[in-house]
């Protein structure tokens, strides 16, 4: 088993983008923030794009208010060799900014006020994942930072953010545009054809708008959107190229649990098939055994104790910990047998939530081994 050299990855001047990915609830956001902090303290001009950090983590980064543009982390006593900037993705505001860039002022205003747009910009499947990639592209284009660390959205599937640009753009192009921008045919032919073409998924997404109003809003949206669609798709293509570039690395984050490691395995295979550079797997929240006493020995000692309930409880707790650690090791060994080329880093579970820079710094130390 190869160990990830986290510091080498962070220090490499050719390393420009690090994407932390994995299924929901495995600690991607905290991992991304800890990596960004460590990179800044080691001299990089770093920005971390977070998706939905816990309140304590946001406060640790000085992000007490939602911000869709990076702000420098300036906390008393924090004097990194480089700089640390952080932002939280505002999906709707990112979509609005993109519309303003690609449409003229008058057309942009039409789009932004359209009820159909207001719904899909917050509710359409894949919008958050697409906007995370859009924001990554924007950050990279400025050239203001030499390292961008990305926390991917808490998707049902770790693969969603890779598919999102294609899925969202495909849903809004070609056939759908032609149908909705075409003049209505006599006898409601246009309406029937739209419904037959699968428009029901849009109708469901905008259930608060019914009947003819839905079609009117959708048609007006598509007519306005048609002129900027080329830019929309071009940006998706450029971001996809950035993700495949030599300066980008992916870190798959997983808990040592069957479902999370199964998802990680799918993701590793997908990255390989897409020719995207994988730096390794971070096994988060592991439970290493810190004492040499085996589980069997601990249980035997607990059974032999008389009149010492606290010592007995501690021994039984240790035996449980040994069993948990053995289970996690078996799961990780199974993963490494299936993917021997994937480097690994283990991060022990913490006693509580991360609520300050010291906590993030501690995770960074553990990530670096």
Short mmCIF file of C-alpha atoms in Angstrom, two decimals:
data_model
loop_
_atom_site.label_atom_id
_atom_site.label_comp_id
_atom_site.label_asym_id
_atom_site.label_seq_id
_atom_site.Cartn_x
_atom_site.Cartn_y
_atom_site.Cartn_z
CA UNK A 1 0.00 0.00 0.00
CA UNK A 2 1.34 3.41 -1.03
CA UNK A 3 0.78 6.41 1.24
CA UNK A 4 -0.29 9.74 -0.22
CA UNK A 5 2.42 12.38 0.14
CA UNK A 6 0.05 15.24 0.93
CA UNK A 7 2.76 17.84 1.49
CA UNK A 8 4.42 17.05 -1.83
CA UNK A 9 1.05 17.51 -3.53
CA UNK A 10 0.41 20.84 -1.79
CA UNK A 11 3.97 22.14 -2.35
CA UNK A 12 4.24 21.24 -6.04
CA UNK A 13 4.00 24.53 -8.01
CA UNK A 14 2.50 22.56 -10.90
CA UNK A 15 -0.40 21.56 -8.64
CA UNK A 16 -3.10 24.14 -9.38
CA UNK A 17 -6.43 22.46 -8.54
CA UNK A 18 -7.25 19.80 -5.93
CA UNK A 19 -10.78 18.38 -6.00
CA UNK A 20 -12.09 16.62 -2.88
CA UNK A 21 -14.83 14.23 -3.90
CA UNK A 22 -16.82 11.35 -2.47
CA UNK A 23 -20.33 10.54 -1.30
CA UNK A 24 -22.19 12.77 1.16
CA UNK A 25 -21.36 12.89 4.86
CA UNK A 26 -17.76 11.66 4.68
CA UNK A 27 -16.03 14.90 5.66
CA UNK A 28 -15.15 16.40 2.26
CA UNK A 29 -15.74 20.00 3.35
CA UNK A 30 -13.57 19.74 6.46
CA UNK A 31 -10.87 17.90 4.48
CA UNK A 32 -10.84 20.59 1.79
CA UNK A 33 -10.58 23.35 4.40
CA UNK A 34 -7.77 21.56 6.28
CA UNK A 35 -5.81 21.06 3.05
CA UNK A 36 -6.26 24.72 2.12
CA UNK A 37 -5.08 25.88 5.54
CA UNK A 38 -2.00 23.66 5.37
CA UNK A 39 -1.18 24.82 1.84
CA UNK A 40 -1.45 28.48 2.87
CA UNK A 41 0.78 27.94 5.88
CA UNK A 42 3.32 26.26 3.61
CA UNK A 43 3.40 29.31 1.32
CA UNK A 44 0.73 28.83 -1.35
CA UNK A 45 -1.75 31.50 -2.43
CA UNK A 46 -4.75 29.30 -1.76
CA UNK A 47 -8.51 29.60 -2.18
CA UNK A 48 -10.97 26.96 -0.98
CA UNK A 49 -14.41 26.67 -2.56
CA UNK A 50 -16.76 25.18 0.04
CA UNK A 51 -20.31 24.03 -0.66
CA UNK A 52 -22.23 23.87 2.60
CA UNK A 53 -19.93 23.98 5.62
CA UNK A 54 -21.20 23.45 9.14
CA UNK A 55 -21.64 26.71 11.04
CA UNK A 56 -18.60 26.11 13.27
CA UNK A 57 -16.37 25.34 10.31
CA UNK A 58 -17.57 28.46 8.49
CA UNK A 59 -16.76 30.54 11.54
CA UNK A 60 -13.33 28.92 11.81
CA UNK A 61 -12.66 30.27 8.32
CA UNK A 62 -14.07 33.68 9.19
CA UNK A 63 -17.10 33.10 6.94
CA UNK A 64 -19.86 34.30 9.24
CA UNK A 65 -21.92 35.40 6.26
CA UNK A 66 -22.62 33.57 3.02
CA UNK A 67 -20.30 34.85 0.32
CA UNK A 68 -20.21 33.90 -3.34
CA UNK A 69 -16.84 35.56 -3.84
CA UNK A 70 -13.60 34.66 -2.04
CA UNK A 71 -12.67 36.52 1.12
CA UNK A 72 -9.28 36.37 2.78
CA UNK A 73 -9.23 34.47 6.07
CA UNK A 74 -7.95 36.92 8.63
CA UNK A 75 -8.14 35.57 12.17
CA UNK A 76 -6.12 36.92 15.07
CA UNK A 77 -2.86 35.00 15.40
CA UNK A 78 -3.12 33.47 11.92
CA UNK A 79 -0.07 34.55 9.90
CA UNK A 80 0.52 32.03 7.10
CA UNK A 81 3.52 32.17 4.77
CA UNK A 82 1.06 32.37 1.90
CA UNK A 83 -2.59 33.43 1.89
CA UNK A 84 -5.84 31.63 2.61
CA UNK A 85 -9.05 32.72 0.92
CA UNK A 86 -12.39 31.00 1.28
CA UNK A 87 -15.88 31.17 -0.18
CA UNK A 88 -19.19 29.35 0.05
CA UNK A 89 -21.00 28.58 -3.18
CA UNK A 90 -24.25 30.47 -3.72
CA UNK A 91 -25.78 28.40 -6.50
CA UNK A 92 -28.43 30.92 -7.56
CA UNK A 93 -26.07 33.89 -7.54
CA UNK A 94 -23.51 31.97 -9.63
CA UNK A 95 -26.18 31.13 -12.21
CA UNK A 96 -27.35 34.78 -12.23
CA UNK A 97 -23.78 36.02 -12.77
CA UNK A 98 -23.33 33.60 -15.66
CA UNK A 99 -26.52 34.86 -17.29
CA UNK A 100 -25.34 38.47 -16.97
CA UNK A 101 -22.00 37.62 -18.58
CA UNK A 102 -23.49 35.85 -21.60
CA UNK A 103 -26.67 37.81 -22.26
CA UNK A 104 -27.03 41.52 -22.97
CA UNK A 105 -28.46 43.67 -20.15
CA UNK A 106 -32.03 43.61 -21.51
CA UNK A 107 -32.09 39.87 -22.23
CA UNK A 108 -30.38 39.06 -18.94
CA UNK A 109 -33.10 40.93 -17.07
CA UNK A 110 -35.78 38.98 -18.96
CA UNK A 111 -34.15 35.71 -17.98
CA UNK A 112 -33.58 36.63 -14.34
CA UNK A 113 -37.21 37.69 -13.84
CA UNK A 114 -38.67 34.64 -15.62
CA UNK A 115 -40.47 32.29 -13.16
CA UNK A 116 -39.25 29.23 -15.08
CA UNK A 117 -35.63 30.39 -14.73
CA UNK A 118 -36.11 31.15 -11.04
CA UNK A 119 -37.19 27.56 -10.50
CA UNK A 120 -34.54 25.71 -12.51
CA UNK A 121 -31.75 27.92 -11.17
CA UNK A 122 -32.37 26.49 -7.70
CA UNK A 123 -34.17 23.18 -8.19
CA UNK A 124 -33.13 21.53 -11.43
CA UNK A 125 -31.22 18.27 -11.01
CA UNK A 126 -27.52 18.92 -11.41
CA UNK A 127 -27.67 22.71 -11.05
CA UNK A 128 -25.59 22.84 -7.87
CA UNK A 129 -22.96 20.51 -9.29
CA UNK A 130 -22.81 22.51 -12.53
CA UNK A 131 -22.48 25.80 -10.65
CA UNK A 132 -19.67 24.41 -8.48
CA UNK A 133 -17.78 23.62 -11.69
CA UNK A 134 -18.72 27.00 -13.15
CA UNK A 135 -17.32 28.75 -10.06
CA UNK A 136 -14.13 26.65 -10.30
CA UNK A 137 -13.72 27.86 -13.88
CA UNK A 138 -14.21 31.47 -12.78
CA UNK A 139 -11.63 31.18 -9.99
CA UNK A 140 -9.09 29.54 -12.31
CA UNK A 141 -9.61 32.21 -14.98
CA UNK A 142 -8.66 35.07 -12.65
CA UNK A 143 -5.14 33.76 -12.05
CA UNK A 144 -5.23 35.32 -8.56
CA UNK A 145 -4.45 32.07 -6.73
CA UNK A 146 -1.85 29.43 -7.45
CA UNK A 147 -3.87 26.67 -5.72
CA UNK A 148 -7.64 26.13 -5.78
CA UNK A 149 -9.13 23.47 -3.51
CA UNK A 150 -12.68 22.39 -4.29
CA UNK A 151 -15.25 20.77 -2.04
CA UNK A 152 -17.79 18.98 -4.25
CA UNK A 153 -21.54 19.11 -3.53
CA UNK A 154 -23.15 16.62 -1.12
CA UNK A 155 -24.65 14.58 -3.94
CA UNK A 156 -26.43 11.28 -3.69
CA UNK A 157 -23.69 9.93 -5.91
CA UNK A 158 -20.06 11.03 -5.97
CA UNK A 159 -20.24 10.87 -9.75
CA UNK A 160 -22.99 13.50 -10.04
CA UNK A 161 -20.71 16.51 -10.30
CA UNK A 162 -18.78 14.97 -13.22
CA UNK A 163 -22.01 14.34 -15.11
CA UNK A 164 -23.80 17.55 -14.14
CA UNK A 165 -22.50 19.92 -16.88
CA UNK A 166 -23.42 17.47 -19.63
CA UNK A 167 -26.76 16.57 -18.03
CA UNK A 168 -27.83 20.16 -17.44
CA UNK A 169 -26.73 21.47 -20.82
CA UNK A 170 -28.31 18.51 -22.65
CA UNK A 171 -31.61 19.15 -20.90
CA UNK A 172 -31.60 22.76 -22.04
CA UNK A 173 -30.42 22.44 -25.63
CA UNK A 174 -31.35 21.13 -29.04
CA UNK A 175 -34.73 19.46 -29.17
CA UNK A 176 -36.14 21.23 -26.12
CA UNK A 177 -35.19 24.65 -27.45
CA UNK A 178 -36.68 23.90 -30.88
CA UNK A 179 -39.92 22.69 -29.34
CA UNK A 180 -40.39 25.57 -26.96
CA UNK A 181 -39.32 28.34 -29.32
CA UNK A 182 -41.40 27.06 -32.25
CA UNK A 183 -44.74 28.82 -32.89
CA UNK A 184 -47.71 27.02 -31.36
CA UNK A 185 -49.50 24.80 -33.88
CA UNK A 186 -53.22 24.80 -34.42
CA UNK A 187 -55.24 22.57 -32.16
CA UNK A 188 -52.63 22.38 -29.40
CA UNK A 189 -50.21 20.22 -31.46
CA UNK A 190 -47.22 22.05 -29.97
CA UNK A 191 -48.37 21.39 -26.42
CA UNK A 192 -48.91 17.67 -27.08
CA UNK A 193 -45.51 17.29 -28.72
CA UNK A 194 -43.78 19.03 -25.80
CA UNK A 195 -45.50 16.75 -23.31
CA UNK A 196 -44.69 13.68 -25.41
CA UNK A 197 -41.05 14.78 -25.59
CA UNK A 198 -40.67 14.40 -21.87
CA UNK A 199 -41.56 17.85 -20.65
CA UNK A 200 -43.19 16.31 -17.59
CA UNK A 201 -39.87 16.50 -15.69
CA UNK A 202 -39.92 20.29 -16.10
CA UNK A 203 -43.59 20.45 -15.16
CA UNK A 204 -42.84 18.52 -11.98
CA UNK A 205 -39.95 20.80 -11.11
CA UNK A 206 -42.17 23.87 -11.41
CA UNK A 207 -45.31 22.45 -9.86
CA UNK A 208 -46.23 25.85 -8.45
CA UNK A 209 -46.83 27.09 -12.00
CA UNK A 210 -49.61 25.28 -13.80
CA UNK A 211 -51.16 24.87 -17.21
CA UNK A 212 -50.60 27.37 -19.97
CA UNK A 213 -48.61 29.73 -17.75
CA UNK A 214 -45.94 27.05 -17.37
CA UNK A 215 -45.53 26.74 -21.12
CA UNK A 216 -45.58 30.50 -21.61
CA UNK A 217 -42.84 31.05 -19.04
CA UNK A 218 -40.79 28.11 -20.35
CA UNK A 219 -41.09 29.25 -23.95
CA UNK A 220 -40.07 32.81 -23.07
CA UNK A 221 -37.14 31.45 -21.06
CA UNK A 222 -35.89 29.25 -23.91
CA UNK A 223 -36.17 32.03 -26.47
CA UNK A 224 -34.04 34.29 -24.28
CA UNK A 225 -31.68 31.48 -23.30
CA UNK A 226 -31.11 30.31 -26.88
CA UNK A 227 -28.76 33.19 -27.70
CA UNK A 228 -26.44 32.49 -24.76
CA UNK A 229 -26.48 28.71 -24.93
CA UNK A 230 -23.25 28.53 -26.92
CA UNK A 231 -21.39 30.30 -24.11
CA UNK A 232 -23.04 28.07 -21.53
CA UNK A 233 -21.83 24.92 -23.24
CA UNK A 234 -18.39 26.37 -24.03
CA UNK A 235 -17.78 27.11 -20.35
CA UNK A 236 -18.77 23.56 -19.44
CA UNK A 237 -16.27 22.27 -22.01
CA UNK A 238 -13.45 24.46 -20.67
CA UNK A 239 -14.09 23.38 -17.11
CA UNK A 240 -14.07 19.73 -18.19
CA UNK A 241 -10.67 20.37 -19.82
CA UNK A 242 -9.42 21.97 -16.59
CA UNK A 243 -10.47 18.86 -14.63
CA UNK A 244 -8.43 16.68 -17.00
CA UNK A 245 -5.36 18.91 -17.04
CA UNK A 246 -2.04 17.88 -15.52
CA UNK A 247 -2.33 20.57 -12.84
CA UNK A 248 -5.50 19.04 -11.37
CA UNK A 249 -5.57 16.24 -8.80
CA UNK A 250 -8.52 14.37 -7.31
CA UNK A 251 -8.64 13.18 -3.73
CA UNK A 252 -11.44 10.70 -3.05
CA UNK A 253 -12.68 11.01 0.54
CA UNK A 254 -14.49 8.05 2.12
CA UNK A 255 -15.42 6.80 5.55
CA UNK A 256 -14.23 3.24 6.30
CA UNK A 257 -17.76 1.92 5.70
CA UNK A 258 -18.97 -0.49 3.00
CA UNK A 259 -21.27 1.96 1.18
CA UNK A 260 -18.78 4.85 1.20
CA UNK A 261 -15.91 2.63 -0.01
CA UNK A 262 -18.13 1.10 -2.68
CA UNK A 263 -18.94 4.61 -3.91
CA UNK A 264 -15.23 5.49 -3.75
CA UNK A 265 -14.43 2.42 -5.84
CA UNK A 266 -16.91 3.49 -8.53
CA UNK A 267 -15.41 6.96 -8.48
CA UNK A 268 -11.83 5.69 -8.83
CA UNK A 269 -12.87 3.61 -11.82
CA UNK A 270 -14.72 6.54 -13.38
CA UNK A 271 -11.75 8.88 -12.96
CA UNK A 272 -9.54 6.30 -14.63
CA UNK A 273 -11.93 5.90 -17.56
CA UNK A 274 -12.16 9.70 -17.94
CA UNK A 275 -8.35 10.11 -17.79
CA UNK A 276 -8.60 12.36 -14.72
CA UNK A 277 -5.58 12.38 -12.37
CA UNK A 278 -6.22 10.67 -9.03
CA UNK A 279 -3.91 11.54 -6.12
CA UNK A 280 -5.38 8.90 -3.81
CA UNK A 281 -8.01 7.90 -1.26
CA UNK A 282 -8.42 9.60 2.12
CA UNK A 283 -9.96 7.20 4.62
CA UNK A 284 -11.60 9.61 7.00
CA UNK A 285 -12.77 9.03 10.59
CA UNK A 286 -10.85 5.81 11.16
CA UNK A 287 -10.50 4.26 14.63
CA UNK A 288 -6.90 3.14 15.15
CA UNK A 289 -5.99 1.15 18.26
CA UNK A 290 -3.56 3.04 20.45
CA UNK A 291 -2.75 0.26 22.96
CA UNK A 292 -1.10 -3.10 22.28
CA UNK A 293 -3.68 -5.07 24.28
CA UNK A 294 -5.70 -7.37 21.99
CA UNK A 295 -9.48 -7.51 22.11
CA UNK A 296 -9.47 -11.05 23.50
CA UNK A 297 -7.02 -10.10 26.24
CA UNK A 298 -9.10 -7.06 27.15
CA UNK A 299 -12.29 -9.14 27.43
CA UNK A 300 -10.53 -11.80 29.50
CA UNK A 301 -9.20 -9.17 31.86
CA UNK A 302 -12.66 -7.57 32.14
CA UNK A 303 -14.20 -10.95 33.05
CA UNK A 304 -11.63 -11.53 35.80
CA UNK A 305 -12.15 -8.18 37.51
CA UNK A 306 -14.24 -8.07 40.66
CA UNK A 307 -15.50 -4.84 42.20
CA UNK A 308 -13.86 -2.54 39.64
CA UNK A 309 -16.72 -1.49 37.31
CA UNK A 310 -14.85 1.46 35.80
CA UNK A 311 -11.79 -0.62 34.85
CA UNK A 312 -14.08 -3.34 33.47
CA UNK A 313 -15.95 -0.78 31.34
CA UNK A 314 -12.69 0.63 29.97
CA UNK A 315 -11.46 -2.85 29.02
CA UNK A 316 -14.73 -3.71 27.27
CA UNK A 317 -14.65 -0.38 25.45
CA UNK A 318 -11.11 -1.15 24.30
CA UNK A 319 -12.22 -4.60 23.05
CA UNK A 320 -15.00 -2.94 21.04
CA UNK A 321 -12.47 -0.47 19.60
CA UNK A 322 -10.15 -3.33 18.58
CA UNK A 323 -13.05 -5.03 16.81
CA UNK A 324 -14.04 -1.82 15.01
CA UNK A 325 -10.44 -1.16 13.93
CA UNK A 326 -10.11 -4.72 12.60
CA UNK A 327 -13.33 -4.34 10.61
CA UNK A 328 -12.13 -1.07 9.10
CA UNK A 329 -8.77 -2.59 8.19
CA UNK A 330 -10.51 -5.48 6.40
CA UNK A 331 -12.66 -3.06 4.41
CA UNK A 332 -9.66 -0.91 3.44
CA UNK A 333 -7.60 -3.99 2.57
CA UNK A 334 -10.40 -5.12 0.26
CA UNK A 335 -10.36 -1.69 -1.42
CA UNK A 336 -6.57 -1.69 -1.88
CA UNK A 337 -6.64 -5.23 -3.31
CA UNK A 338 -9.15 -4.04 -5.90
CA UNK A 339 -7.19 -0.81 -6.57
CA UNK A 340 -3.53 -1.47 -5.72
CA UNK A 341 -2.43 1.61 -7.67
CA UNK A 342 -4.39 4.00 -5.42
CA UNK A 343 -2.38 5.67 -2.64
CA UNK A 344 -4.02 5.93 0.78
CA UNK A 345 -4.07 8.31 3.75
CA UNK A 346 -5.90 7.64 7.02
CA UNK A 347 -7.33 10.33 9.27
CA UNK A 348 -8.47 9.27 12.76
CA UNK A 349 -11.91 10.28 13.96
CA UNK A 350 -11.94 13.36 16.19
CA UNK A 351 -13.70 13.56 19.53
CA UNK A 352 -15.79 16.55 18.44
CA UNK A 353 -16.53 18.97 15.58
CA UNK A 354 -13.85 21.21 14.13
CA UNK A 355 -14.59 24.75 15.30
CA UNK A 356 -11.34 26.68 14.87
CA UNK A 357 -8.15 26.92 12.83
CA UNK A 358 -6.28 24.78 15.35
CA UNK A 359 -8.72 21.95 14.68
CA UNK A 360 -8.22 22.30 10.93
CA UNK A 361 -4.47 22.45 11.43
CA UNK A 362 -4.62 19.21 13.42
CA UNK A 363 -6.47 17.47 10.60
CA UNK A 364 -3.87 18.76 8.14
CA UNK A 365 -1.10 17.24 10.25
CA UNK A 366 -2.94 13.90 10.30
CA UNK A 367 -3.53 14.06 6.54
CA UNK A 368 0.20 14.57 6.00
CA UNK A 369 0.97 11.56 8.19
#
